[in-house]
Amino acid sequence: LKRLAAKNLIRSRRGVSGGNFVTLPSEEQVRSDLSTTAILLVSHQVFSLAEVAESRRLLESSCARLAAERRSADHLAQLRDVLARQGRPDLSDEEFCDADVAFHRIVVNAAGNPVMDYVMVFALEALHPSTNLVINRFRKRDDVLELQAGLLEAIEAGDADLAARAVDAQMDHLTRIYDEAQEWVEARRIERDDG
Protein backbone atom coordinates (compact mmCIF):
# COMPACT_ATOMS: atom_id res chain seq x y z
CA LEU A 1 0.00 0.00 0.00
CA LYS A 2 2.85 2.37 0.74
CA ARG A 3 4.35 1.75 -2.71
CA LEU A 4 1.01 2.40 -4.41
CA ALA A 5 0.52 5.56 -2.34
CA ALA A 6 4.02 6.75 -3.28
CA LYS A 7 3.04 6.42 -6.94
CA ASN A 8 -0.24 8.29 -6.25
CA LEU A 9 -2.24 5.26 -7.36
CA ILE A 10 -4.16 5.02 -4.08
CA ARG A 11 -5.05 7.38 -1.29
CA SER A 12 -5.58 6.36 2.29
CA ARG A 13 -8.05 7.99 4.63
CA ARG A 14 -8.36 7.31 8.33
CA GLY A 15 -11.50 7.19 10.37
CA VAL A 16 -14.87 5.49 10.30
CA SER A 17 -15.40 6.16 6.60
CA GLY A 18 -11.73 5.64 5.86
CA GLY A 19 -9.87 3.05 3.91
CA ASN A 20 -7.73 2.80 0.79
CA PHE A 21 -9.15 4.21 -2.42
CA VAL A 22 -7.93 3.93 -6.00
CA THR A 23 -6.83 7.27 -7.42
CA LEU A 24 -7.17 7.99 -11.11
CA PRO A 25 -3.86 9.54 -12.17
CA SER A 26 -4.07 12.95 -13.80
CA GLU A 27 -3.15 13.43 -17.45
CA GLU A 28 -0.10 15.41 -16.33
CA GLN A 29 1.02 12.59 -14.00
CA VAL A 30 0.65 9.94 -16.72
CA ARG A 31 2.62 12.10 -19.19
CA SER A 32 5.31 12.72 -16.60
CA ASP A 33 5.59 9.01 -15.76
CA LEU A 34 5.81 8.02 -19.44
CA SER A 35 8.37 10.70 -20.14
CA THR A 36 10.50 9.77 -17.12
CA THR A 37 10.41 6.09 -18.09
CA ALA A 38 11.41 6.84 -21.67
CA ILE A 39 14.28 9.10 -20.61
CA LEU A 40 15.55 6.36 -18.31
CA LEU A 41 15.37 3.73 -21.05
CA VAL A 42 17.11 5.98 -23.58
CA SER A 43 19.84 6.98 -21.14
CA HIS A 44 20.59 3.30 -20.49
CA GLN A 45 20.65 2.65 -24.25
CA VAL A 46 17.77 0.19 -24.13
CA PHE A 47 16.70 1.75 -27.44
CA SER A 48 18.99 2.61 -30.32
CA LEU A 49 18.56 5.77 -32.35
CA ALA A 50 17.58 3.59 -35.33
CA GLU A 51 14.80 1.98 -33.30
CA VAL A 52 13.59 5.40 -32.19
CA ALA A 53 13.53 6.60 -35.80
CA GLU A 54 11.64 3.51 -37.00
CA SER A 55 9.00 3.88 -34.27
CA ARG A 56 8.58 7.58 -34.87
CA ARG A 57 8.17 7.03 -38.59
CA LEU A 58 5.34 4.54 -38.08
CA LEU A 59 3.53 6.45 -35.36
CA GLU A 60 3.95 9.96 -36.68
CA SER A 61 2.95 8.98 -40.20
CA SER A 62 -0.39 7.77 -38.84
CA CYS A 63 -0.81 10.96 -36.83
CA ALA A 64 0.00 13.14 -39.85
CA ARG A 65 -2.60 11.31 -41.97
CA LEU A 66 -5.26 11.85 -39.31
CA ALA A 67 -4.17 15.46 -38.78
CA ALA A 68 -4.62 16.19 -42.49
CA GLU A 69 -8.19 14.95 -42.24
CA ARG A 70 -9.13 16.35 -38.81
CA ARG A 71 -7.10 19.52 -38.23
CA SER A 72 -8.85 22.70 -37.23
CA ALA A 73 -8.05 26.30 -38.12
CA ASP A 74 -6.61 26.63 -34.61
CA HIS A 75 -4.23 23.70 -35.17
CA LEU A 76 -3.01 25.28 -38.41
CA ALA A 77 -2.47 28.63 -36.68
CA GLN A 78 -0.52 26.93 -33.89
CA LEU A 79 1.66 25.07 -36.41
CA ARG A 80 2.41 28.29 -38.30
CA ASP A 81 3.26 30.10 -35.05
CA VAL A 82 5.63 27.37 -33.86
CA LEU A 83 7.30 27.14 -37.26
CA ALA A 84 7.81 30.92 -37.28
CA ARG A 85 9.28 30.78 -33.75
CA GLN A 86 11.53 27.89 -34.74
CA GLY A 87 12.83 29.93 -37.67
CA ARG A 88 14.15 32.72 -35.43
CA PRO A 89 17.95 32.83 -35.73
CA ASP A 90 18.43 33.88 -32.09
CA LEU A 91 17.08 30.60 -30.66
CA SER A 92 19.46 28.48 -28.62
CA ASP A 93 19.83 24.81 -29.56
CA GLU A 94 17.60 23.85 -26.66
CA GLU A 95 14.91 26.36 -27.66
CA PHE A 96 15.07 25.11 -31.25
CA CYS A 97 14.59 21.53 -30.03
CA ASP A 98 11.69 22.61 -27.79
CA ALA A 99 10.00 24.29 -30.75
CA ASP A 100 10.60 21.17 -32.84
CA VAL A 101 8.87 19.02 -30.21
CA ALA A 102 6.03 21.56 -29.95
CA PHE A 103 5.46 21.39 -33.72
CA HIS A 104 5.18 17.61 -33.67
CA ARG A 105 3.01 17.69 -30.53
CA ILE A 106 0.50 19.93 -32.38
CA VAL A 107 0.43 17.48 -35.30
CA VAL A 108 -0.42 14.72 -32.82
CA ASN A 109 -3.11 16.87 -31.18
CA ALA A 110 -4.58 17.64 -34.60
CA ALA A 111 -4.94 13.89 -35.21
CA GLY A 112 -7.69 13.94 -32.59
CA ASN A 113 -7.02 10.47 -31.18
CA PRO A 114 -6.45 10.45 -27.39
CA VAL A 115 -4.95 6.96 -27.38
CA MET A 116 -2.40 7.93 -30.04
CA ASP A 117 -1.75 11.09 -28.04
CA TYR A 118 -0.60 9.02 -25.05
CA VAL A 119 1.42 6.64 -27.21
CA MET A 120 3.21 9.59 -28.79
CA VAL A 121 4.16 11.04 -25.38
CA PHE A 122 6.90 8.43 -25.31
CA ALA A 123 8.34 9.41 -28.69
CA LEU A 124 7.84 13.16 -28.60
CA GLU A 125 8.25 14.25 -25.01
CA ALA A 126 11.10 11.97 -24.08
CA LEU A 127 12.81 10.27 -27.00
CA HIS A 128 12.50 13.22 -29.36
CA PRO A 129 14.18 15.79 -27.05
CA SER A 130 16.90 13.33 -26.03
CA THR A 131 17.77 12.40 -29.58
CA ASN A 132 17.40 16.02 -30.75
CA LEU A 133 20.12 17.15 -28.37
CA VAL A 134 22.42 14.33 -29.50
CA ILE A 135 21.94 15.02 -33.22
CA ASN A 136 21.82 18.81 -32.99
CA ARG A 137 25.49 19.17 -33.94
CA PHE A 138 24.87 17.23 -37.17
CA ARG A 139 21.74 18.86 -38.55
CA LYS A 140 21.07 22.13 -40.31
CA ARG A 141 18.17 24.19 -39.04
CA ASP A 142 17.15 25.24 -42.56
CA ASP A 143 16.70 21.58 -43.53
CA VAL A 144 14.46 20.96 -40.51
CA LEU A 145 12.39 24.07 -41.23
CA GLU A 146 11.95 23.16 -44.89
CA LEU A 147 10.79 19.65 -44.04
CA GLN A 148 8.38 20.90 -41.39
CA ALA A 149 6.99 23.50 -43.77
CA GLY A 150 6.29 20.64 -46.20
CA LEU A 151 4.39 18.75 -43.51
CA LEU A 152 2.41 21.87 -42.61
CA GLU A 153 1.49 22.42 -46.27
CA ALA A 154 0.24 18.83 -46.59
CA ILE A 155 -1.84 19.07 -43.42
CA GLU A 156 -3.18 22.46 -44.48
CA ALA A 157 -4.17 20.99 -47.88
CA GLY A 158 -5.95 18.12 -46.13
CA ASP A 159 -3.90 15.61 -48.11
CA ALA A 160 -3.33 12.53 -45.91
CA ASP A 161 -1.04 10.79 -48.42
CA LEU A 162 1.10 13.88 -48.88
CA ALA A 163 1.29 14.33 -45.08
CA ALA A 164 2.51 10.74 -44.68
CA ARG A 165 5.12 11.30 -47.41
CA ALA A 166 6.22 14.51 -45.66
CA VAL A 167 6.78 12.54 -42.45
CA ASP A 168 8.71 9.93 -44.45
CA ALA A 169 10.92 12.69 -45.87
CA GLN A 170 11.55 14.01 -42.36
CA MET A 171 12.36 10.57 -41.04
CA ASP A 172 14.65 9.74 -44.00
CA HIS A 173 16.53 12.94 -43.20
CA LEU A 174 16.64 12.14 -39.48
CA THR A 175 17.76 8.56 -40.11
CA ARG A 176 20.79 9.83 -42.04
CA ILE A 177 21.59 12.22 -39.20
CA TYR A 178 20.98 9.54 -36.54
CA ASP A 179 23.44 7.29 -38.37
CA GLU A 180 26.03 10.05 -38.44
CA ALA A 181 25.45 10.83 -34.76
CA GLN A 182 25.65 7.14 -33.83
CA GLU A 183 29.00 6.84 -35.61
CA TRP A 184 30.27 9.92 -33.77
CA VAL A 185 29.08 8.56 -30.37
CA GLU A 186 30.71 5.20 -31.09
CA ALA A 187 33.99 6.87 -32.11
CA ARG A 188 33.96 8.88 -28.83
CA ARG A 189 33.30 5.68 -26.86
CA ILE A 190 36.23 3.91 -28.54
CA GLU A 191 38.51 6.91 -27.88
CA ARG A 192 37.43 6.97 -24.23
CA ASP A 193 37.96 3.22 -23.81
CA ASP A 194 41.37 3.35 -25.51
CA GLY A 195 42.45 6.48 -23.62
XYZ file of N, CA and C in Angstrom:
585
model
N 0.819 -1.203 0.000
C 0.000 0.000 0.000
C 0.857 1.259 0.000
N 1.966 1.208 0.719
C 2.852 2.370 0.741
C 3.443 2.639 -0.646
N 3.798 1.575 -1.354
C 4.348 1.745 -2.708
C 3.305 2.334 -3.650
N 2.076 1.858 -3.564
C 1.010 2.397 -4.411
C 0.727 3.858 -4.067
N 0.750 4.169 -2.770
C 0.522 5.558 -2.340
C 1.645 6.466 -2.826
N 2.885 5.946 -2.811
C 4.024 6.746 -3.278
C 3.912 7.064 -4.761
N 3.243 6.197 -5.507
C 3.038 6.422 -6.942
C 1.715 7.141 -7.216
N 1.051 7.583 -6.151
C -0.236 8.288 -6.252
C -1.309 7.454 -6.942
N -1.233 6.134 -6.772
C -2.236 5.261 -7.363
C -3.364 4.940 -6.378
N -3.106 5.140 -5.081
C -4.160 5.017 -4.078
C -4.027 6.170 -3.100
N -5.106 6.417 -2.396
C -5.049 7.382 -1.294
C -5.669 6.704 -0.089
N -5.092 6.962 1.044
C -5.576 6.362 2.290
C -6.237 7.433 3.135
N -7.347 7.050 3.756
C -8.053 7.988 4.635
C -8.378 7.250 5.921
N -8.099 7.906 7.020
C -8.359 7.309 8.331
C -9.766 7.647 8.788
N -10.211 6.908 9.759
C -11.503 7.192 10.371
C -12.548 6.153 10.013
N -13.770 6.417 10.492
C -14.875 5.488 10.302
C -15.163 5.248 8.825
N -15.135 6.313 8.043
C -15.402 6.160 6.601
C -14.104 6.044 5.799
N -13.034 5.705 6.503
C -11.732 5.640 5.864
C -11.484 4.343 5.126
N -10.276 4.229 4.653
C -9.868 3.053 3.907
C -8.873 3.442 2.837
N -8.638 2.541 1.918
C -7.734 2.796 0.793
C -8.571 2.882 -0.474
N -8.341 3.944 -1.242
C -9.150 4.213 -2.419
C -8.253 4.396 -3.633
N -8.677 3.798 -4.750
C -7.928 3.926 -6.000
C -8.021 5.379 -6.472
N -6.892 5.904 -6.898
C -6.832 7.267 -7.420
C -6.584 7.204 -8.919
N -7.390 7.902 -9.671
C -7.172 7.992 -11.111
C -6.064 9.002 -11.346
N -4.951 8.579 -11.955
C -3.859 9.541 -12.174
C -4.292 10.639 -13.141
N -3.771 11.821 -12.913
C -4.071 12.949 -13.802
C -3.342 12.766 -15.126
N -3.813 13.475 -16.140
C -3.150 13.429 -17.446
C -1.699 13.864 -17.319
N -1.466 14.901 -16.527
C -0.103 15.412 -16.328
C 0.784 14.358 -15.670
N 0.240 13.623 -14.688
C 1.019 12.592 -14.005
C 1.360 11.455 -14.960
N 0.395 11.031 -15.768
C 0.652 9.942 -16.720
C 1.724 10.363 -17.713
N 1.610 11.594 -18.243
C 2.617 12.096 -19.187
C 3.996 12.141 -18.535
N 4.040 12.617 -17.315
C 5.311 12.716 -16.601
C 5.926 11.340 -16.381
N 5.094 10.371 -15.985
C 5.591 9.009 -15.760
C 6.116 8.389 -17.054
N 5.369 8.556 -18.143
C 5.810 8.021 -19.435
C 7.118 8.667 -19.873
N 7.185 9.972 -19.729
C 8.375 10.704 -20.139
C 9.591 10.282 -19.314
N 9.403 10.179 -18.005
C 10.503 9.770 -17.120
C 10.987 8.369 -17.466
N 10.049 7.462 -17.715
C 10.412 6.093 -18.086
C 11.199 6.070 -19.390
N 10.724 6.816 -20.370
C 11.411 6.842 -21.667
C 12.809 7.417 -21.545
N 12.955 8.496 -20.800
C 14.278 9.104 -20.614
C 15.228 8.097 -19.961
N 14.729 7.373 -18.982
C 15.548 6.357 -18.305
C 15.982 5.269 -19.286
N 15.051 4.790 -20.095
C 15.372 3.728 -21.053
C 16.360 4.202 -22.118
N 16.193 5.439 -22.579
C 17.115 5.984 -23.578
C 18.502 6.182 -22.971
N 18.540 6.711 -21.762
C 19.840 6.981 -21.141
C 20.625 5.702 -20.865
N 19.922 4.588 -20.697
C 20.593 3.304 -20.491
C 20.731 2.511 -21.788
N 20.478 3.200 -22.895
C 20.650 2.653 -24.245
C 19.870 1.352 -24.464
N 18.662 1.306 -23.875
C 17.768 0.187 -24.127
C 17.256 0.270 -25.564
N 17.125 1.508 -26.071
C 16.699 1.747 -27.443
C 17.846 2.377 -28.221
N 18.014 1.951 -29.457
C 18.993 2.606 -30.323
C 18.316 3.767 -31.052
N 19.122 4.657 -31.580
C 18.561 5.765 -32.350
C 17.805 5.255 -33.575
N 18.270 4.170 -34.164
C 17.581 3.588 -35.329
C 16.193 3.078 -34.936
N 16.099 2.466 -33.775
C 14.799 1.982 -33.298
C 13.852 3.138 -33.004
N 14.404 4.201 -32.450
C 13.594 5.399 -32.187
C 13.063 5.949 -33.507
N 13.929 6.056 -34.498
C 13.527 6.597 -35.800
C 12.460 5.729 -36.451
N 12.622 4.424 -36.394
C 11.643 3.513 -36.995
C 10.279 3.662 -36.327
N 10.259 3.728 -35.012
C 9.000 3.882 -34.272
C 8.340 5.208 -34.567
N 9.138 6.258 -34.566
C 8.584 7.584 -34.870
C 7.985 7.633 -36.257
N 8.662 7.027 -37.209
C 8.166 7.025 -38.592
C 6.770 6.404 -38.643
N 6.621 5.245 -38.047
C 5.339 4.539 -38.077
C 4.236 5.314 -37.361
N 4.542 5.771 -36.167
C 3.533 6.453 -35.355
C 3.185 7.831 -35.907
N 4.206 8.592 -36.240
C 3.950 9.960 -36.683
C 3.308 10.005 -38.064
N 3.596 9.037 -38.894
C 2.946 8.978 -40.201
C 1.440 8.813 -40.030
N 1.039 7.948 -39.117
C -0.393 7.770 -38.839
C -1.013 9.050 -38.289
N -0.303 9.700 -37.400
C -0.814 10.957 -36.832
C -0.947 12.030 -37.910
N 0.032 12.116 -38.800
C -0.003 13.138 -39.854
C -1.183 12.905 -40.792
N -1.444 11.631 -41.116
C -2.599 11.309 -41.965
C -3.896 11.787 -41.308
N -4.054 11.449 -40.029
C -5.262 11.852 -39.313
C -5.336 13.369 -39.173
N -4.189 14.004 -38.930
C -4.165 15.461 -38.777
C -4.609 16.141 -40.067
N -4.211 15.600 -41.202
C -4.615 16.189 -42.492
C -6.134 16.134 -42.658
N -6.748 15.109 -42.102
C -8.192 14.948 -42.235
C -8.982 15.684 -41.151
N -8.373 15.872 -39.968
C -9.135 16.347 -38.805
C -8.707 17.706 -38.272
N -7.643 18.279 -38.799
C -7.098 19.522 -38.228
C -8.129 20.634 -38.269
N -7.981 21.527 -37.297
C -8.849 22.701 -37.229
C -8.039 23.924 -37.652
N -8.736 25.036 -37.800
C -8.047 26.296 -38.116
C -7.092 26.665 -36.984
N -7.460 26.343 -35.762
C -6.607 26.633 -34.609
C -5.316 25.807 -34.666
N -5.438 24.534 -35.029
C -4.229 23.701 -35.170
C -3.285 24.292 -36.220
N -3.848 24.699 -37.353
C -3.013 25.281 -38.412
C -2.329 26.554 -37.940
N -3.063 27.395 -37.209
C -2.473 28.634 -36.682
C -1.345 28.323 -35.705
N -1.555 27.322 -34.849
C -0.518 26.930 -33.892
C 0.726 26.410 -34.613
N 0.521 25.596 -35.652
C 1.656 25.070 -36.412
C 2.441 26.196 -37.076
N 1.722 27.149 -37.659
C 2.406 28.292 -38.296
C 3.191 29.097 -37.267
N 2.589 29.323 -36.096
C 3.264 30.095 -35.045
C 4.538 29.413 -34.571
N 4.458 28.099 -34.340
C 5.632 27.375 -33.855
C 6.718 27.344 -34.928
N 6.318 27.157 -36.179
C 7.297 27.140 -37.263
C 7.980 28.502 -37.389
N 7.228 29.573 -37.235
C 7.814 30.921 -37.277
C 8.784 31.124 -36.109
N 8.390 30.663 -34.920
C 9.277 30.783 -33.754
C 10.538 29.965 -33.975
N 10.387 28.764 -34.519
C 11.528 27.891 -34.744
C 12.498 28.490 -35.770
N 11.988 29.319 -36.656
C 12.829 29.932 -37.673
C 13.623 31.136 -37.192
N 13.393 31.563 -35.959
C 14.148 32.716 -35.435
C 15.620 32.352 -35.272
N 16.520 33.173 -35.798
C 17.949 32.835 -35.732
C 18.553 32.958 -34.333
N 17.872 33.668 -33.426
C 18.426 33.876 -32.089
C 18.105 32.740 -31.111
N 17.419 31.697 -31.555
C 17.077 30.598 -30.660
C 18.317 29.779 -30.307
N 18.400 29.393 -29.041
C 19.462 28.476 -28.624
C 19.123 27.090 -29.176
N 20.085 26.177 -29.111
C 19.832 24.813 -29.565
C 18.682 24.183 -28.782
N 18.665 24.417 -27.494
C 17.605 23.850 -26.655
C 16.239 24.433 -27.027
N 16.181 25.732 -27.265
C 14.914 26.363 -27.662
C 14.456 25.869 -29.033
N 15.405 25.651 -29.931
C 15.070 25.114 -31.249
C 14.475 23.716 -31.111
N 15.095 22.886 -30.271
C 14.589 21.530 -30.034
C 13.208 21.566 -29.389
N 13.008 22.481 -28.434
C 11.695 22.612 -27.791
C 10.623 22.978 -28.808
N 10.950 23.890 -29.714
C 9.997 24.288 -30.751
C 9.727 23.131 -31.705
N 10.754 22.346 -31.989
C 10.599 21.171 -32.841
C 9.607 20.189 -32.213
N 9.783 19.915 -30.923
C 8.874 19.017 -30.207
C 7.459 19.601 -30.203
N 7.348 20.905 -29.971
C 6.028 21.555 -29.948
C 5.316 21.406 -31.288
N 6.052 21.546 -32.389
C 5.465 21.393 -33.718
C 4.860 19.996 -33.872
N 5.647 18.992 -33.522
C 5.179 17.613 -33.674
C 4.049 17.297 -32.699
N 4.083 17.885 -31.514
C 3.012 17.694 -30.528
C 1.690 18.230 -31.093
N 1.718 19.359 -31.794
C 0.503 19.928 -32.384
C -0.028 19.010 -33.482
N 0.867 18.435 -34.276
C 0.432 17.478 -35.303
C -0.311 16.327 -34.644
N 0.223 15.815 -33.542
C -0.423 14.716 -32.821
C -1.777 15.169 -32.277
N -1.838 16.357 -31.702
C -3.110 16.870 -31.182
C -4.136 17.005 -32.300
N -3.676 17.445 -33.455
C -4.580 17.636 -34.597
C -5.146 16.306 -35.093
N -4.448 15.211 -34.808
C -4.944 13.889 -35.206
C -6.239 13.539 -34.481
N -6.434 14.122 -33.300
C -7.691 13.940 -32.589
C -7.931 12.545 -32.042
N -6.867 11.805 -31.731
C -7.019 10.466 -31.183
C -6.320 10.428 -29.823
N -7.074 10.390 -28.717
C -6.455 10.454 -27.389
C -5.542 9.269 -27.073
N -5.824 8.102 -27.619
C -4.946 6.956 -27.376
C -3.599 7.191 -28.062
N -3.635 7.628 -29.311
C -2.400 7.929 -30.040
C -1.635 9.053 -29.336
N -2.370 9.986 -28.759
C -1.746 11.091 -28.037
C -0.871 10.554 -26.897
N -1.393 9.601 -26.140
C -0.600 9.024 -25.049
C 0.562 8.201 -25.573
N 0.338 7.441 -26.631
C 1.418 6.638 -27.208
C 2.556 7.550 -27.668
N 2.193 8.681 -28.251
C 3.207 9.592 -28.787
C 3.945 10.375 -27.702
N 3.424 10.394 -26.469
C 4.158 11.042 -25.375
C 5.554 10.447 -25.297
N 5.629 9.134 -25.413
C 6.904 8.426 -25.307
C 7.893 8.910 -26.357
N 7.437 9.028 -27.598
C 8.336 9.413 -28.691
C 8.647 10.899 -28.697
N 7.645 11.721 -28.435
C 7.841 13.162 -28.597
C 8.370 13.868 -27.363
N 7.876 13.499 -26.203
C 8.249 14.252 -25.010
C 9.447 13.677 -24.280
N 9.913 12.540 -24.720
C 11.100 11.972 -24.077
C 12.153 11.598 -25.104
N 11.817 10.714 -26.022
C 12.809 10.270 -26.995
C 13.203 11.394 -27.935
N 12.222 12.150 -28.399
C 12.496 13.220 -29.355
C 13.474 14.254 -28.777
N 13.212 14.823 -27.581
C 14.183 15.788 -27.051
C 15.558 15.189 -26.808
N 15.600 13.963 -26.301
C 16.896 13.331 -26.028
C 17.692 13.152 -27.303
N 17.049 12.625 -28.336
C 17.766 12.401 -29.585
C 18.060 13.723 -30.289
N 17.153 14.705 -30.150
C 17.400 16.015 -30.750
C 18.701 16.614 -30.238
N 18.920 16.542 -28.930
C 20.120 17.147 -28.365
C 21.382 16.411 -28.818
N 21.266 15.102 -29.024
C 22.417 14.334 -29.503
C 22.746 14.701 -30.944
N 21.705 14.816 -31.791
C 21.942 15.021 -33.219
C 22.075 16.488 -33.604
N 21.868 17.388 -32.657
C 21.825 18.812 -32.991
C 23.088 19.294 -33.693
N 24.231 18.741 -33.320
C 25.488 19.171 -33.942
C 25.608 18.729 -35.396
N 24.759 17.785 -35.826
C 24.872 17.230 -37.174
C 23.813 17.740 -38.143
N 22.821 18.443 -37.652
C 21.742 18.857 -38.553
C 21.791 20.352 -38.824
N 21.163 20.727 -39.932
C 21.068 22.133 -40.310
C 19.637 22.583 -40.065
N 19.499 23.697 -39.383
C 18.165 24.187 -39.039
C 17.310 24.439 -40.280
N 17.920 24.955 -41.338
C 17.154 25.238 -42.559
C 16.527 23.973 -43.135
N 17.237 22.856 -43.037
C 16.696 21.585 -43.528
C 15.469 21.174 -42.716
N 15.572 21.308 -41.401
C 14.458 20.959 -40.513
C 13.253 21.838 -40.828
N 13.482 23.128 -40.967
C 12.391 24.066 -41.230
C 11.720 23.778 -42.569
N 12.501 23.456 -43.575
C 11.947 23.156 -44.894
C 11.071 21.902 -44.850
N 11.546 20.891 -44.153
C 10.786 19.648 -44.038
C 9.497 19.865 -43.241
N 9.583 20.655 -42.194
C 8.382 20.904 -41.388
C 7.386 21.768 -42.145
N 7.881 22.687 -42.937
C 6.987 23.495 -43.773
C 6.254 22.599 -44.764
N 6.932 21.590 -45.293
C 6.292 20.640 -46.198
C 5.187 19.856 -45.513
N 5.410 19.466 -44.263
C 4.387 18.753 -43.505
C 3.200 19.671 -43.223
N 3.490 20.899 -42.857
C 2.412 21.870 -42.610
C 1.571 22.081 -43.872
N 2.214 22.228 -45.014
C 1.487 22.419 -46.272
C 0.569 21.236 -46.571
N 1.052 20.028 -46.326
C 0.244 18.829 -46.585
C -0.959 18.763 -45.650
N -0.738 19.081 -44.386
C -1.842 19.067 -43.421
C -2.839 20.163 -43.760
N -2.323 21.328 -44.110
C -3.182 22.455 -44.484
C -4.033 22.113 -45.709
N -3.446 21.383 -46.658
C -4.167 20.992 -47.878
C -5.160 19.860 -47.616
N -5.075 19.239 -46.438
C -5.954 18.125 -46.129
C -5.607 16.864 -46.886
N -4.354 16.745 -47.306
C -3.901 15.613 -48.114
C -3.172 14.598 -47.223
N -3.881 13.529 -46.830
C -3.325 12.534 -45.908
C -2.114 11.822 -46.503
N -2.174 11.476 -47.788
C -1.036 10.786 -48.417
C 0.195 11.678 -48.471
N -0.005 12.933 -48.830
C 1.104 13.878 -48.881
C 1.681 14.110 -47.481
N 0.820 14.153 -46.467
C 1.285 14.325 -45.083
C 2.147 13.142 -44.661
N 1.715 11.932 -45.022
C 2.512 10.740 -44.683
C 3.856 10.772 -45.408
N 3.850 11.197 -46.669
C 5.117 11.297 -47.411
C 6.027 12.370 -46.804
N 5.427 13.447 -46.297
C 6.221 14.506 -45.658
C 6.889 13.976 -44.392
N 6.175 13.159 -43.630
C 6.784 12.537 -42.453
C 7.894 11.590 -42.880
N 7.656 10.817 -43.941
C 8.705 9.926 -44.446
C 9.956 10.712 -44.837
N 9.763 11.853 -45.484
C 10.916 12.687 -45.868
C 11.663 13.167 -44.630
N 10.912 13.585 -43.607
C 11.551 14.006 -42.356
C 12.335 12.866 -41.735
N 11.716 11.698 -41.700
C 12.359 10.565 -41.045
C 13.546 10.038 -41.852
N 13.482 10.104 -43.184
C 14.649 9.743 -44.001
C 15.822 10.661 -43.654
N 15.520 11.941 -43.562
C 16.531 12.936 -43.202
C 17.094 12.644 -41.807
N 16.197 12.407 -40.842
C 16.641 12.135 -39.476
C 17.440 10.838 -39.380
N 17.039 9.839 -40.137
C 17.761 8.565 -40.109
C 19.209 8.762 -40.543
N 19.409 9.548 -41.598
C 20.787 9.829 -42.036
C 21.570 10.537 -40.933
N 20.913 11.481 -40.262
C 21.594 12.217 -39.196
C 21.818 11.327 -37.977
N 20.808 10.494 -37.641
C 20.979 9.541 -36.542
C 22.185 8.650 -36.791
N 22.314 8.157 -38.028
C 23.443 7.287 -38.368
C 24.768 8.012 -38.162
N 24.816 9.249 -38.608
C 26.034 10.046 -38.442
C 26.327 10.288 -36.959
N 25.278 10.596 -36.194
C 25.448 10.830 -34.758
C 25.889 9.555 -34.047
N 25.298 8.436 -34.439
C 25.648 7.144 -33.825
C 27.119 6.822 -34.085
N 27.590 7.076 -35.294
C 28.999 6.844 -35.614
C 29.894 7.731 -34.761
N 29.493 8.988 -34.575
C 30.266 9.918 -33.766
C 30.318 9.451 -32.314
N 29.146 9.036 -31.762
C 29.083 8.556 -30.373
C 29.968 7.324 -30.205
N 29.906 6.420 -31.161
C 30.709 5.198 -31.094
C 32.205 5.524 -31.157
N 32.578 6.462 -32.011
C 33.985 6.867 -32.108
C 34.461 7.473 -30.783
N 33.602 8.291 -30.126
C 33.961 8.884 -28.833
C 34.119 7.797 -27.772
N 33.233 6.777 -27.825
C 33.297 5.679 -26.862
C 34.608 4.907 -27.022
N 34.998 4.643 -28.265
C 36.229 3.912 -28.536
C 37.432 4.735 -28.068
N 37.417 6.038 -28.346
C 38.513 6.911 -27.881
C 38.617 6.889 -26.371
N 37.460 6.955 -25.697
C 37.433 6.970 -24.229
C 37.950 5.643 -23.676
N 37.524 4.534 -24.284
C 37.965 3.223 -23.815
C 39.445 2.985 -24.057
N 39.960 3.520 -25.188
C 41.374 3.354 -25.508
C 42.248 4.307 -24.696
N 41.674 5.442 -24.293
C 42.449 6.479 -23.618
C 42.546 6.240 -22.185
